[in-house]
Amino acid sequence: MSRLILDLLGAEFGVAVTRDPDGLPRVAPRTSDETAAALGLAHRHGWRVRVEGRGTWMPADAPADLVVTTTGLDRIGSIAPADLVATVQAGTPLRTLAAALAGHRTWLALDPPGSPDRSLGSVLATATAGPARHRFGPVRDHVLGTTVATADGRLVRAGGTVVKNVAGFDLTKLQIGGFGGFGIITEANVRLRAMPAARRTAVATGALDPLFHAAQAIVAAEVDAIVIELLSPMVTGSADWRLLVEIAGTEAGATSELARARDAAGDVALMPASGGALGVAAGQAFLEGPVSIRAGALPASLPDIADLVVEELGPGRMSLGPGRGGLRWSGTTSVERIRRLRGLLAHREIPVTLERAPWPIREGAGHFGELREGVAPLSARVRAVFDPTGVLVAPLEGRDG
Amino acid sequence: MSGADPDLVRALGAIVGPRWVKIRDAERRTYEADGLPTHASVPMVAVLPGSKAEVIAIVRLLHERRVAWVARGAGTGLSGGALADAETVLIPLTRMNKILGIDPTARRAVIEPGVVNARLSEAAAPFGLGYAPDPSSQAACTIGGNVAENAGGPHCLKYGATTAHVVALEVVLPDGSLATLGCPQGEPWGPDLVGLFVGSEGMFGIALEITVRLEPVPAAVRTLLADFGSVRAATESVGAIIASGIVPAALELLDQACVRAVEASIYAAGYPTDAAAVLLVELDGTRAAVEAETMMVERFLTEAGARTIRSAETAEARARLWQGRKKAFGAMGRIAPDLVVQDAVVPRSALPDVLDTITEVGRRYDLTIANVFHAGDGNLHPNICYDHRDLALRERVHRASKEIMEACVAAGGSITGEHGVGADKMEYMPLIFDPTSLATMCAVRRAFDPAERANPRKVVPTRYCREWRPEPIR
Ligand SMILES: Cc1cc2nc3c(=O)[nH]c(=O)nc-3n(C[C@H](O)[C@H](O)[C@H](O)COP(=O)(O)OP(=O)(O)OC[C@H]3O[C@@H](n4cnc5c(N)ncnc54)[C@H](O)[C@@H]3O)c2cc1C
């Protein structure tokens, strides 16, 4: 079988076909059209396809007949600094993109956990936002439009390149956090921000409770921060929790807002820290645990939920967002434990999304787990529009537990 | 009287009570338009549910009887999206106007779909909170309609349109089944079906309960009014402000035709009538930030050639500066029997050139086109005054509108930024989407509504919906 696949792909793509470390045929299309063609071929022959980005986030371990990697989709199509929009192929590493944008005094305000070499597509497909979601919102808020190759080889464009647009149904939303179940994102139009003149970071150290209260006070004081995030001891390899506050703006503005954050924090001492380094290190720390989940918890419940998560899943690296809510945990755990946590949190209207895990856990628990009544059949019907014959290996709901 | 099947009318009456089933011509005609003078259509019957249970029962009944239907909010959509024809039942949701709960700690509100936009902010004000999306129609339009259209408004420049503020939805699908999408925190809970539903223009089902984010009312707000000798200078100052990294709460532009209409009306706001354009800039946030940004913005405005800059900080003074903007459509509506409010988007950097093109189109078709728009996000509203009884004039308006849309698309923009496609913009959809993408939109719609009974024949021209259907799941 794999010989046939190689031959057929070779005929269509020439040099771009190789084998992955497990001997699976692997193709690295360079354009949206080539991506659609590869999937079209898989669809016609009934091959199962594993989609890979740069391989720094999700393990490349899903069983499949063919691997489609986005590493060949690594071009930045355009950067329009005046309109604050860039068109970027999905395999582009975030680091490369950031460097190109910096040359235009702009940035993409996404700071997801993981390696700085993560592909843009992997961030979009898994909707993994980092601490900057406090100010700039979830991943979906950064994406104005996408080009997607469906599993049966069509190219679908949704949205556009302008910041405000309600033409047609918002199919882009399906792709963000769709975990590859709705096709392969080949290109995205992302929304940029003007680079701030000044950035200031401050950190407080201590037990979770006082830091959480200080964070809440900073939120309540409406301090104009881009990041307010709590990091568990394991994230920084220390004995204490950290409260990370980051401010951006004009020199004068950043200084005065930082002073307000300090006032609001009261007895909890916010100390100046070197710009961004802690955030980056924390993001990478989440790679140390093989499993990473996020829970959609409201701010006030975060300390409680953090306790519960540790009780159910085991010790792990955690970050909590006291402004917008949401918790991330990363560590070693099992399908059964994830299922039990989901069961407990569902009663509190808190979904648990599996962001990253080895295949057996992804397959067992699913990225979303069992969907709620009414949503499951709807989601299956929508998915069938993008993958009518189940070509894409994307375990969204997992096995029945 | 309506040609509705008397048996259907009886069955609807059994659900909502006979007085909430409107079959008389005069009653049905009140629903014939949605603010757009070029489209009118009288529904077979209008049925007004008073509760969630009644909506569900109506949808189930219509599903059994295979009757198409259209949900309706306040009917301010301006795209013909909320219109129903003689074969179609209209379901106005205006009786479902309860705010079910406000949780000030979580900064969330749960509401029924018929709640009028402005009422939610009023109800949240005692907690120091507000609902950010503020369409200029906010005194009338409903949040259910906002969800269906992904409505924007002046303050969406900083705070984002409706989609950024809706975290959960309880919906009834056209087959009468129920689904709860999203969660209070905002994590989608599966694929982002909330994001998909917002902006679906009434074609995916009816939003029965809507959970939204509330934002704290900013500590300080400053509104500036700058007037310019040319529209180009005004739009260039917009570019300079945005490029500096400042994100104003709002950045609105009115051109001379619009200013003169406002100043000649009861809504006169003291805008200089000899200005080629006036720009409203609103800054909000902490007191220190607002002060610092005001200084910077004043500098950008002056550098771009602003003739005068007025500044207002008190609520009353700001309201006066805003009044002209908020009532601009109303003011223009008084100078001619009919007004087409158009809606399109261009990249900010294309604003000066596209506005020149619009002026040129107006001149060529001998039409008065007045512009009032959300300049910060490039969302244009060219307004064309006319008289619908003049058929030749109507044709000119139509051609001019089409040319304006084409110019916006050619500049890299979109055919609608907030009013939606509805019936009005369907013919422009192929300008920005290829047939495969349009067919996929239809297929996604059928995932929600296999029988295509909810708001039929809107958004995507039917001919594109036949080209591709998914194969059955293996
Ligand atoms: C003077 C004026 C100014 C305006 N300014 C703005 C502006 O600044 N920004 C902006 O975005 N829009 C603006 N609009 C357009 C309009 O007000 C918005 O689109 C608004 O969201 C429509 O709300 P509505 O309640 O009137 O909905 P309707 O017009 O009644 O319906 C609109 C669509 O929503 C569907 N619908 C209604 N309720 C539901 C529900 N519960 N579930 C599912 N579908 C539903 C209908 O089927 C229809 O397709 C303006 C309109 C006017 C007349």
mmCIF file of N, CA, C and O in Angstrom, chain A residues 246-305:
data_model
loop_
_atom_site.group_PDB
_atom_site.id
_atom_site.type_symbol
_atom_site.label_atom_id
_atom_site.label_comp_id
_atom_site.label_asym_id
_atom_site.label_seq_id
_atom_site.Cartn_x
_atom_site.Cartn_y
_atom_site.Cartn_z
ATOM 1 N N GLU A 246 2.232 42.120 32.665
ATOM 2 C CA GLU A 246 2.963 42.784 31.598
ATOM 3 C C GLU A 246 2.134 43.944 31.073
ATOM 4 O O GLU A 246 0.926 43.826 30.873
ATOM 5 N N ILE A 247 2.812 45.073 30.865
ATOM 6 C CA ILE A 247 2.132 46.289 30.425
ATOM 7 C C ILE A 247 2.800 46.745 29.137
ATOM 8 O O ILE A 247 4.020 46.653 29.010
ATOM 9 N N ALA A 248 2.019 47.251 28.227
ATOM 10 C CA ALA A 248 2.606 47.780 26.995
ATOM 11 C C ALA A 248 1.945 49.108 26.676
ATOM 12 O O ALA A 248 0.778 49.320 26.999
ATOM 13 N N GLY A 249 2.689 49.992 26.080
ATOM 14 C CA GLY A 249 2.118 51.285 25.692
ATOM 15 C C GLY A 249 3.221 52.286 25.467
ATOM 16 O O GLY A 249 4.329 51.921 25.084
ATOM 17 N N THR A 250 2.904 53.546 25.731
ATOM 18 C CA THR A 250 3.941 54.564 25.653
ATOM 19 C C THR A 250 4.822 54.427 26.894
ATOM 20 O O THR A 250 4.401 53.817 27.887
ATOM 21 N N GLU A 251 6.009 55.016 26.849
ATOM 22 C CA GLU A 251 6.910 54.975 28.016
ATOM 23 C C GLU A 251 6.174 55.447 29.271
ATOM 24 O O GLU A 251 6.139 54.755 30.285
ATOM 25 N N ALA A 252 5.580 56.636 29.161
ATOM 26 C CA ALA A 252 4.937 57.230 30.326
ATOM 27 C C ALA A 252 3.737 56.379 30.754
ATOM 28 O O ALA A 252 3.530 56.124 31.950
ATOM 29 N N GLY A 253 2.979 55.914 29.761
ATOM 30 C CA GLY A 253 1.779 55.140 30.066
ATOM 31 C C GLY A 253 2.130 53.850 30.775
ATOM 32 O O GLY A 253 1.515 53.480 31.779
ATOM 33 N N ALA A 254 3.156 53.145 30.257
ATOM 34 C CA ALA A 254 3.523 51.859 30.839
ATOM 35 C C ALA A 254 4.001 52.047 32.281
ATOM 36 O O ALA A 254 3.654 51.276 33.178
ATOM 37 N N THR A 255 4.771 53.109 32.502
ATOM 38 C CA THR A 255 5.274 53.360 33.853
ATOM 39 C C THR A 255 4.124 53.646 34.814
ATOM 40 O O THR A 255 4.070 53.098 35.916
ATOM 41 N N SER A 256 3.188 54.466 34.376
ATOM 42 C CA SER A 256 2.115 54.830 35.308
ATOM 43 C C SER A 256 1.171 53.643 35.537
ATOM 44 O O SER A 256 0.683 53.444 36.647
ATOM 45 N N GLU A 257 0.940 52.834 34.513
ATOM 46 C CA GLU A 257 0.077 51.662 34.714
ATOM 47 C C GLU A 257 0.737 50.643 35.633
ATOM 48 O O GLU A 257 0.072 49.995 36.439
ATOM 49 N N LEU A 258 2.043 50.502 35.504
ATOM 50 C CA LEU A 258 2.748 49.567 36.368
ATOM 51 C C LEU A 258 2.639 50.030 37.820
ATOM 52 O O LEU A 258 2.429 49.216 38.736
ATOM 53 N N ALA A 259 2.728 51.330 38.012
ATOM 54 C CA ALA A 259 2.586 51.866 39.366
ATOM 55 C C ALA A 259 1.187 51.561 39.898
ATOM 56 O O ALA A 259 1.010 51.182 41.068
ATOM 57 N N ARG A 260 0.199 51.671 39.043
ATOM 58 C CA ARG A 260 -1.173 51.370 39.490
ATOM 59 C C ARG A 260 -1.312 49.889 39.818
ATOM 60 O O ARG A 260 -2.008 49.517 40.764
ATOM 61 N N ALA A 261 -0.663 49.045 39.020
ATOM 62 C CA ALA A 261 -0.727 47.608 39.303
ATOM 63 C C ALA A 261 -0.110 47.330 40.667
ATOM 64 O O ALA A 261 -0.644 46.566 41.475
ATOM 65 N N ARG A 262 1.007 47.988 40.947
ATOM 66 C CA ARG A 262 1.675 47.798 42.243
ATOM 67 C C ARG A 262 0.767 48.227 43.393
ATOM 68 O O ARG A 262 0.640 47.524 44.376
ATOM 69 N N ASP A 263 0.142 49.386 43.225
ATOM 70 C CA ASP A 263 -0.777 49.869 44.265
ATOM 71 C C ASP A 263 -1.887 48.860 44.501
ATOM 72 O O ASP A 263 -2.214 48.523 45.637
ATOM 73 N N ALA A 264 -2.458 48.385 43.399
ATOM 74 C CA ALA A 264 -3.595 47.472 43.517
ATOM 75 C C ALA A 264 -3.170 46.180 44.199
ATOM 76 O O ALA A 264 -3.945 45.579 44.952
ATOM 77 N N ALA A 265 -1.933 45.754 43.959
ATOM 78 C CA ALA A 265 -1.464 44.478 44.518
ATOM 79 C C ALA A 265 -1.257 44.559 46.027
ATOM 80 O O ALA A 265 -1.134 43.524 46.695
ATOM 81 N N GLY A 266 -1.226 45.773 46.569
ATOM 82 C CA GLY A 266 -1.126 45.943 48.019
ATOM 83 C C GLY A 266 0.140 45.337 48.594
ATOM 84 O O GLY A 266 1.248 45.659 48.151
ATOM 85 N N ASP A 267 -0.033 44.411 49.540
ATOM 86 C CA ASP A 267 1.109 43.800 50.233
ATOM 87 C C ASP A 267 1.925 42.877 49.333
ATOM 88 O O ASP A 267 3.059 42.529 49.662
ATOM 89 N N VAL A 268 1.328 42.433 48.275
ATOM 90 C CA VAL A 268 2.059 41.520 47.382
ATOM 91 C C VAL A 268 3.013 42.349 46.522
ATOM 92 O O VAL A 268 2.584 43.233 45.793
ATOM 93 N N ALA A 269 4.302 42.076 46.655
ATOM 94 C CA ALA A 269 5.298 42.928 45.992
ATOM 95 C C ALA A 269 5.508 42.522 44.537
ATOM 96 O O ALA A 269 5.954 41.418 44.248
ATOM 97 N N LEU A 270 5.195 43.437 43.644
ATOM 98 C CA LEU A 270 5.435 43.212 42.215
ATOM 99 C C LEU A 270 6.797 43.781 41.866
ATOM 100 O O LEU A 270 7.017 44.983 41.950
ATOM 101 N N MET A 271 7.727 42.914 41.489
ATOM 102 C CA MET A 271 9.097 43.350 41.218
ATOM 103 C C MET A 271 9.339 43.394 39.705
ATOM 104 O O MET A 271 8.878 42.513 38.982
ATOM 105 N N PRO A 272 10.079 44.404 39.261
ATOM 106 C CA PRO A 272 10.390 44.473 37.829
ATOM 107 C C PRO A 272 11.141 43.222 37.372
ATOM 108 O O PRO A 272 11.948 42.674 38.124
ATOM 109 N N ALA A 273 10.858 42.765 36.193
ATOM 110 C CA ALA A 273 11.541 41.580 35.660
ATOM 111 C C ALA A 273 11.933 41.873 34.224
ATOM 112 O O ALA A 273 11.412 42.795 33.604
ATOM 113 N N SER A 274 12.835 41.059 33.714
ATOM 114 C CA SER A 274 13.305 41.338 32.356
ATOM 115 C C SER A 274 12.213 40.964 31.365
ATOM 116 O O SER A 274 11.532 39.957 31.516
ATOM 117 N N GLY A 275 12.068 41.807 30.350
ATOM 118 C CA GLY A 275 10.921 41.772 29.435
ATOM 119 C C GLY A 275 10.662 40.430 28.771
ATOM 120 O O GLY A 275 11.467 39.934 28.006
ATOM 121 N N GLY A 276 9.544 39.837 29.061
ATOM 122 C CA GLY A 276 9.069 38.694 28.306
ATOM 123 C C GLY A 276 9.760 37.366 28.572
ATOM 124 O O GLY A 276 9.212 36.313 28.254
ATOM 125 N N ALA A 277 10.977 37.385 29.163
ATOM 126 C CA ALA A 277 11.749 36.143 29.283
ATOM 127 C C ALA A 277 10.990 35.076 30.071
ATOM 128 O O ALA A 277 10.946 33.908 29.676
ATOM 129 N N LEU A 278 10.369 35.497 31.164
ATOM 130 C CA LEU A 278 9.661 34.534 31.994
ATOM 131 C C LEU A 278 8.500 33.916 31.224
ATOM 132 O O LEU A 278 8.275 32.707 31.265
ATOM 133 N N GLY A 279 7.786 34.754 30.483
ATOM 134 C CA GLY A 279 6.657 34.263 29.697
ATOM 135 C C GLY A 279 7.101 33.203 28.693
ATOM 136 O O GLY A 279 6.467 32.157 28.551
ATOM 137 N N VAL A 280 8.193 33.459 28.005
ATOM 138 C CA VAL A 280 8.690 32.521 27.006
ATOM 139 C C VAL A 280 9.114 31.207 27.667
ATOM 140 O O VAL A 280 8.746 30.114 27.221
ATOM 141 N N ALA A 281 9.872 31.326 28.781
ATOM 142 C CA ALA A 281 10.323 30.122 29.488
ATOM 143 C C ALA A 281 9.120 29.330 29.974
ATOM 144 O O ALA A 281 9.077 28.093 29.879
ATOM 145 N N ALA A 282 8.105 30.042 30.483
ATOM 146 C CA ALA A 282 6.913 29.365 30.991
ATOM 147 C C ALA A 282 6.231 28.617 29.850
ATOM 148 O O ALA A 282 5.814 27.466 30.004
ATOM 149 N N GLY A 283 6.144 29.258 28.697
ATOM 150 C CA GLY A 283 5.509 28.619 27.546
ATOM 151 C C GLY A 283 6.211 27.323 27.195
ATOM 152 O O GLY A 283 5.570 26.301 26.914
ATOM 153 N N GLN A 284 7.520 27.346 27.221
ATOM 154 C CA GLN A 284 8.277 26.135 26.871
ATOM 155 C C GLN A 284 8.127 25.063 27.940
ATOM 156 O O GLN A 284 8.169 23.872 27.641
ATOM 157 N N ALA A 285 7.954 25.491 29.193
ATOM 158 C CA ALA A 285 7.828 24.518 30.279
ATOM 159 C C ALA A 285 6.633 23.600 30.049
ATOM 160 O O ALA A 285 6.624 22.452 30.495
ATOM 161 N N PHE A 286 5.632 24.104 29.355
ATOM 162 C CA PHE A 286 4.444 23.274 29.131
ATOM 163 C C PHE A 286 4.722 22.095 28.218
ATOM 164 O O PHE A 286 3.926 21.174 28.137
ATOM 165 N N LEU A 287 5.849 22.121 27.554
ATOM 166 C CA LEU A 287 6.210 20.970 26.725
ATOM 167 C C LEU A 287 6.750 19.829 27.569
ATOM 168 O O LEU A 287 6.852 18.693 27.097
ATOM 169 N N GLU A 288 7.130 20.134 28.819
ATOM 170 C CA GLU A 288 7.764 19.092 29.628
ATOM 171 C C GLU A 288 6.793 17.988 30.026
ATOM 172 O O GLU A 288 7.183 16.839 30.158
ATOM 173 N N GLY A 289 5.543 18.331 30.219
ATOM 174 C CA GLY A 289 4.561 17.279 30.478
ATOM 175 C C GLY A 289 4.043 16.763 29.146
ATOM 176 O O GLY A 289 3.830 17.557 28.236
ATOM 177 N N PRO A 290 3.818 15.467 29.008
ATOM 178 C CA PRO A 290 3.372 14.935 27.723
ATOM 179 C C PRO A 290 1.920 15.286 27.384
ATOM 180 O O PRO A 290 1.522 15.236 26.224
ATOM 181 N N VAL A 291 1.136 15.627 28.411
ATOM 182 C CA VAL A 291 -0.280 15.917 28.179
ATOM 183 C C VAL A 291 -0.555 17.352 28.589
ATOM 184 O O VAL A 291 -0.060 17.812 29.619
ATOM 185 N N SER A 292 -1.338 18.054 27.792
ATOM 186 C CA SER A 292 -1.704 19.405 28.186
ATOM 187 C C SER A 292 -3.190 19.625 27.909
ATOM 188 O O SER A 292 -3.698 19.245 26.862
ATOM 189 N N ILE A 293 -3.879 20.151 28.907
ATOM 190 C CA ILE A 293 -5.317 20.408 28.768
ATOM 191 C C ILE A 293 -5.605 21.868 29.104
ATOM 192 O O ILE A 293 -4.809 22.535 29.758
ATOM 193 N N ARG A 294 -6.735 22.347 28.647
ATOM 194 C CA ARG A 294 -7.203 23.651 29.121
ATOM 195 C C ARG A 294 -8.651 23.512 29.570
ATOM 196 O O ARG A 294 -9.404 22.710 29.006
ATOM 197 N N ALA A 295 -8.996 24.256 30.601
ATOM 198 C CA ALA A 295 -10.349 24.200 31.151
ATOM 199 C C ALA A 295 -10.953 25.593 31.088
ATOM 200 O O ALA A 295 -10.319 26.573 31.475
ATOM 201 N N GLY A 296 -12.176 25.686 30.603
ATOM 202 C CA GLY A 296 -12.842 26.982 30.447
ATOM 203 C C GLY A 296 -13.532 27.424 31.718
ATOM 204 O O GLY A 296 -14.756 27.437 31.783
ATOM 205 N N ALA A 297 -12.734 27.809 32.713
ATOM 206 C CA ALA A 297 -13.309 28.190 34.012
ATOM 207 C C ALA A 297 -13.332 29.709 34.151
ATOM 208 O O ALA A 297 -12.406 30.394 33.726
ATOM 209 N N LEU A 298 -14.384 30.231 34.762
ATOM 210 C CA LEU A 298 -14.477 31.665 35.020
ATOM 211 C C LEU A 298 -13.443 32.057 36.081
ATOM 212 O O LEU A 298 -13.045 31.226 36.903
ATOM 213 N N PRO A 299 -13.014 33.334 36.087
ATOM 214 C CA PRO A 299 -11.927 33.744 36.976
ATOM 215 C C PRO A 299 -12.140 33.378 38.445
ATOM 216 O O PRO A 299 -11.238 32.828 39.081
ATOM 217 N N ALA A 300 -13.330 33.674 38.980
ATOM 218 C CA ALA A 300 -13.509 33.509 40.430
ATOM 219 C C ALA A 300 -13.308 32.070 40.874
ATOM 220 O O ALA A 300 -12.938 31.814 42.026
ATOM 221 N N SER A 301 -13.542 31.120 39.977
ATOM 222 C CA SER A 301 -13.472 29.720 40.399
ATOM 223 C C SER A 301 -12.078 29.115 40.206
ATOM 224 O O SER A 301 -11.856 27.952 40.519
ATOM 225 N N LEU A 302 -11.136 29.885 39.698
ATOM 226 C CA LEU A 302 -9.853 29.302 39.297
ATOM 227 C C LEU A 302 -9.093 28.556 40.402
ATOM 228 O O LEU A 302 -8.649 27.425 40.172
ATOM 229 N N PRO A 303 -8.941 29.148 41.612
ATOM 230 C CA PRO A 303 -8.180 28.397 42.631
ATOM 231 C C PRO A 303 -8.828 27.046 42.950
ATOM 232 O O PRO A 303 -8.138 26.030 43.027
ATOM 233 N N ASP A 304 -10.147 27.046 43.066
ATOM 234 C CA ASP A 304 -10.890 25.796 43.306
ATOM 235 C C ASP A 304 -10.648 24.781 42.208
ATOM 236 O O ASP A 304 -10.390 23.610 42.450
ATOM 237 N N ILE A 305 -10.769 25.257 40.990
ATOM 238 C CA ILE A 305 -10.656 24.360 39.849
ATOM 239 C C ILE A 305 -9.220 23.853 39.743
ATOM 240 O O ILE A 305 -8.979 22.694 39.409
#
